[in-house]
Amino acid sequence: MALWNGATSAPEIAAARTARRDLREALDELHAVEVEAGLRRPVPRRRLILAALVAIVAVVLAGIAVVAWTDARNAYTDDDFERAAAERVGVLIAPDHRDPSRARKILAGATGAFYDEFAQSADSYSAFVQANGSVSESSVDGTGVSAREGDNATVLVAATVVFDTGGGAGDGQARRFRLRVLVTPDDGSLKLGAVQYLP
């Protein structure tokens, strides 16, 4: 009998099935003869069925365990989402003309619609910050996950930005921001997929 190579004809397939059936029948007859001769003990049919059922259940349970382990390994906690939101927002709301790579850092922490929107204006953002000599310090005052859907989370962020007005230490103007951000996994890390400033 030839090995299957993808071009086997219908008669060859039928012949292979017949050969397998004949082999099973011959093995069953051999088993029956060995049982009659006292060379082998009979196997109760019920025990065979039970063993097959146990094997099937074990395979199904193993499959479920693998899927559950994979899902748990890839799942993010609320703390993960909040930490990522605080880090990404901290970079986003604190312009600094001394850091020419700030726009690239913002894009590195962005994905989806937010990435597309910011990428279109990244050069303008950098030029504006440079022209104004903007320097600021941001601090995230609080975060909280307001909703989760699949691997995505909506996080509320309260932050304060102190702008250096050039008058020396302690002369900064503080502004408080509230944002709603969508945090979503991308390339193995959590990034901002959407940003909305709240009144």
CSV table of C-alpha atoms in Angstrom, one decimal:
chain,number,residue,atom,x,y,z
A,1,MET,CA,0.0,0.0,0.0
A,2,ALA,CA,1.4,3.4,-1.0
A,3,LEU,CA,1.8,6.3,1.4
A,4,TRP,CA,-0.8,9.1,0.9
A,5,ASN,CA,0.7,12.0,-1.0
A,6,GLY,CA,-2.3,14.1,-1.6
A,7,ALA,CA,-3.1,12.6,-5.0
A,8,THR,CA,-4.6,9.2,-3.8
A,9,SER,CA,-7.5,8.0,-5.9
A,10,ALA,CA,-10.9,7.0,-4.5
A,11,PRO,CA,-10.3,3.3,-5.2
A,12,GLU,CA,-7.0,3.4,-3.3
A,13,ILE,CA,-8.7,5.1,-0.3
A,14,ALA,CA,-11.4,2.4,-0.3
A,15,ALA,CA,-8.8,-0.3,-0.5
A,16,ALA,CA,-6.9,1.2,2.5
A,17,ARG,CA,-10.1,1.3,4.6
A,18,THR,CA,-10.9,-2.3,3.7
A,19,ALA,CA,-7.4,-3.3,4.7
A,20,ARG,CA,-7.6,-1.6,8.0
A,21,ARG,CA,-11.0,-3.2,8.7
A,22,ASP,CA,-9.6,-6.6,7.8
A,23,LEU,CA,-6.6,-6.0,10.1
A,24,ARG,CA,-8.9,-5.1,13.1
A,25,GLU,CA,-11.1,-8.2,12.5
A,26,ALA,CA,-7.9,-10.4,12.3
A,27,LEU,CA,-6.6,-8.9,15.6
A,28,ASP,CA,-10.0,-9.4,17.3
A,29,GLU,CA,-10.0,-13.1,16.1
A,30,LEU,CA,-6.5,-13.6,17.3
A,31,HIS,CA,-7.4,-12.1,20.7
A,32,ALA,CA,-10.5,-14.4,20.9
A,33,VAL,CA,-8.3,-17.5,20.1
A,34,GLU,CA,-5.7,-16.5,22.7
A,35,VAL,CA,-8.5,-16.1,25.3
A,36,GLU,CA,-9.9,-19.6,24.4
A,37,ALA,CA,-6.4,-21.1,24.7
A,38,GLY,CA,-5.9,-19.5,28.1
A,39,LEU,CA,-3.0,-17.4,26.9
A,40,ARG,CA,-4.8,-14.1,27.6
A,41,ARG,CA,-7.6,-13.0,29.9
A,42,PRO,CA,-10.8,-11.5,28.4
A,43,VAL,CA,-11.2,-7.8,28.7
A,44,PRO,CA,-14.8,-6.9,29.7
A,45,ARG,CA,-16.4,-4.6,27.2
A,46,ARG,CA,-17.6,-2.3,29.9
A,47,ARG,CA,-14.1,-1.7,31.2
A,48,LEU,CA,-12.9,-0.8,27.6
A,49,ILE,CA,-15.7,1.7,27.3
A,50,LEU,CA,-15.0,3.2,30.7
A,51,ALA,CA,-11.2,3.5,29.9
A,52,ALA,CA,-12.0,5.2,26.6
A,53,LEU,CA,-14.3,7.7,28.3
A,54,VAL,CA,-11.7,8.5,31.0
A,55,ALA,CA,-9.1,9.1,28.3
A,56,ILE,CA,-11.4,11.4,26.4
A,57,VAL,CA,-12.3,13.4,29.6
A,58,ALA,CA,-8.6,13.7,30.5
A,59,VAL,CA,-7.8,15.1,27.1
A,60,VAL,CA,-10.7,17.6,27.2
A,61,LEU,CA,-9.7,18.7,30.7
A,62,ALA,CA,-6.1,19.1,29.7
A,63,GLY,CA,-7.2,21.3,26.8
A,64,ILE,CA,-9.3,23.5,29.0
A,65,ALA,CA,-6.4,23.8,31.5
A,66,VAL,CA,-4.0,25.0,28.7
A,67,VAL,CA,-6.5,27.6,27.4
A,68,ALA,CA,-7.2,28.9,31.0
A,69,TRP,CA,-3.4,29.1,31.7
A,70,THR,CA,-2.8,31.0,28.5
A,71,ASP,CA,-5.6,33.4,29.2
A,72,ALA,CA,-4.4,34.0,32.8
A,73,ARG,CA,-0.8,34.5,31.7
A,74,ASN,CA,-1.9,37.2,29.2
A,75,ALA,CA,-4.4,38.9,31.4
A,76,TYR,CA,-3.7,42.4,32.8
A,77,THR,CA,-4.8,43.6,36.2
A,78,ASP,CA,-6.4,46.9,37.1
A,79,ASP,CA,-3.0,47.9,38.7
A,80,ASP,CA,-1.3,47.2,35.3
A,81,PHE,CA,-3.7,49.4,33.5
A,82,GLU,CA,-3.5,52.2,36.0
A,83,ARG,CA,0.3,52.1,36.1
A,84,ALA,CA,0.5,52.3,32.3
A,85,ALA,CA,-2.0,55.1,32.2
A,86,ALA,CA,-0.1,57.2,34.8
A,87,GLU,CA,3.2,56.6,33.0
A,88,ARG,CA,1.9,57.5,29.5
A,89,VAL,CA,-0.2,60.5,30.6
A,90,GLY,CA,2.8,61.8,32.6
A,91,VAL,CA,4.9,62.0,29.4
A,92,LEU,CA,2.0,63.3,27.3
A,93,ILE,CA,1.0,66.4,29.4
A,94,ALA,CA,4.5,67.6,30.4
A,95,PRO,CA,6.2,69.3,27.4
A,96,ASP,CA,9.9,70.1,27.8
A,97,HIS,CA,11.9,71.9,25.1
A,98,ARG,CA,15.1,70.4,26.6
A,99,ASP,CA,13.9,66.9,25.5
A,100,PRO,CA,13.8,66.8,21.7
A,101,SER,CA,12.7,63.2,21.8
A,102,ARG,CA,9.5,63.9,23.7
A,103,ALA,CA,7.2,63.4,20.7
A,104,ARG,CA,8.9,60.1,19.9
A,105,LYS,CA,8.3,59.0,23.6
A,106,ILE,CA,4.7,59.9,23.3
A,107,LEU,CA,4.3,57.9,20.1
A,108,ALA,CA,6.1,55.0,21.6
A,109,GLY,CA,3.4,54.8,24.3
A,110,ALA,CA,0.5,55.3,21.8
A,111,THR,CA,-1.5,52.9,19.6
A,112,GLY,CA,-4.6,52.9,17.4
A,113,ALA,CA,-6.5,56.2,16.8
A,114,PHE,CA,-4.4,58.2,19.3
A,115,TYR,CA,-1.2,57.1,17.6
A,116,ASP,CA,-2.6,58.1,14.2
A,117,GLU,CA,-3.8,61.5,15.5
A,118,PHE,CA,-0.6,62.4,17.3
A,119,ALA,CA,1.7,61.2,14.5
A,120,GLN,CA,0.1,63.8,12.2
A,121,SER,CA,0.9,66.6,14.5
A,122,ALA,CA,4.1,65.4,16.2
A,123,ASP,CA,6.3,67.8,14.3
A,124,SER,CA,4.1,70.8,15.0
A,125,TYR,CA,4.0,69.8,18.7
A,126,SER,CA,7.8,69.7,18.9
A,127,ALA,CA,8.2,73.0,17.0
A,128,PHE,CA,5.6,74.7,19.3
A,129,VAL,CA,7.3,73.4,22.5
A,130,GLN,CA,10.7,74.4,21.2
A,131,ALA,CA,9.5,77.9,20.1
A,132,ASN,CA,7.9,78.6,23.5
A,133,GLY,CA,10.7,77.2,25.6
A,134,SER,CA,8.1,75.2,27.5
A,135,VAL,CA,9.3,73.3,30.6
A,136,SER,CA,7.0,71.5,32.9
A,137,GLU,CA,6.8,68.9,35.6
A,138,SER,CA,3.8,66.5,35.8
A,139,SER,CA,2.5,64.5,38.6
A,140,VAL,CA,-0.3,62.0,38.5
A,141,ASP,CA,-2.6,62.6,41.5
A,142,GLY,CA,-4.8,59.5,41.0
A,143,THR,CA,-6.0,56.9,38.6
A,144,GLY,CA,-8.9,54.5,38.5
A,145,VAL,CA,-10.2,51.9,36.0
A,146,SER,CA,-13.8,52.9,35.1
A,147,ALA,CA,-14.5,50.0,32.6
A,148,ARG,CA,-12.9,46.9,31.1
A,149,GLU,CA,-13.7,45.2,27.9
A,150,GLY,CA,-11.6,42.2,26.9
A,151,ASP,CA,-8.0,43.3,27.0
A,152,ASN,CA,-8.8,47.0,27.0
A,153,ALA,CA,-9.5,49.3,30.0
A,154,THR,CA,-10.8,52.8,30.3
A,155,VAL,CA,-8.9,54.6,33.0
A,156,LEU,CA,-9.6,58.0,34.6
A,157,VAL,CA,-6.5,60.0,35.4
A,158,ALA,CA,-6.2,63.2,37.6
A,159,ALA,CA,-2.9,65.0,37.1
A,160,THR,CA,-1.2,68.3,37.9
A,161,VAL,CA,1.3,70.0,35.6
A,162,VAL,CA,3.5,72.8,36.9
A,163,PHE,CA,4.8,75.1,34.1
A,164,ASP,CA,8.1,76.9,34.6
A,165,THR,CA,7.4,80.6,33.8
A,166,GLY,CA,11.1,81.5,33.9
A,167,GLY,CA,10.9,83.4,37.1
A,168,GLY,CA,13.0,81.0,39.1
A,169,ALA,CA,12.3,78.2,41.5
A,170,GLY,CA,8.8,78.0,42.9
A,171,ASP,CA,7.5,80.5,40.3
A,172,GLY,CA,5.6,77.8,38.3
A,173,GLN,CA,1.9,77.9,37.3
A,174,ALA,CA,0.0,74.8,38.2
A,175,ARG,CA,-2.8,73.4,36.1
A,176,ARG,CA,-4.9,70.4,36.9
A,177,PHE,CA,-6.1,68.0,34.3
A,178,ARG,CA,-8.7,65.2,34.3
A,179,LEU,CA,-8.5,62.7,31.4
A,180,ARG,CA,-10.2,59.6,30.3
A,181,VAL,CA,-7.9,57.3,28.4
A,182,LEU,CA,-8.2,54.0,26.7
A,183,VAL,CA,-5.4,51.6,27.6
A,184,THR,CA,-4.9,48.7,25.3
A,185,PRO,CA,-2.1,46.1,24.8
A,186,ASP,CA,0.1,46.5,21.8
A,187,ASP,CA,3.4,44.8,21.0
A,188,GLY,CA,3.6,43.3,24.5
A,189,SER,CA,3.0,46.5,26.5
A,190,LEU,CA,0.0,48.7,27.5
A,191,LYS,CA,-0.4,51.9,25.5
A,192,LEU,CA,-2.8,54.8,25.1
A,193,GLY,CA,-5.4,54.1,22.4
A,194,ALA,CA,-7.5,57.2,22.9
A,195,VAL,CA,-7.3,60.3,25.1
A,196,GLN,CA,-10.1,62.6,26.1
A,197,TYR,CA,-9.7,65.7,28.3
A,198,LEU,CA,-12.5,66.1,30.8
A,199,PRO,CA,-13.9,69.4,32.0
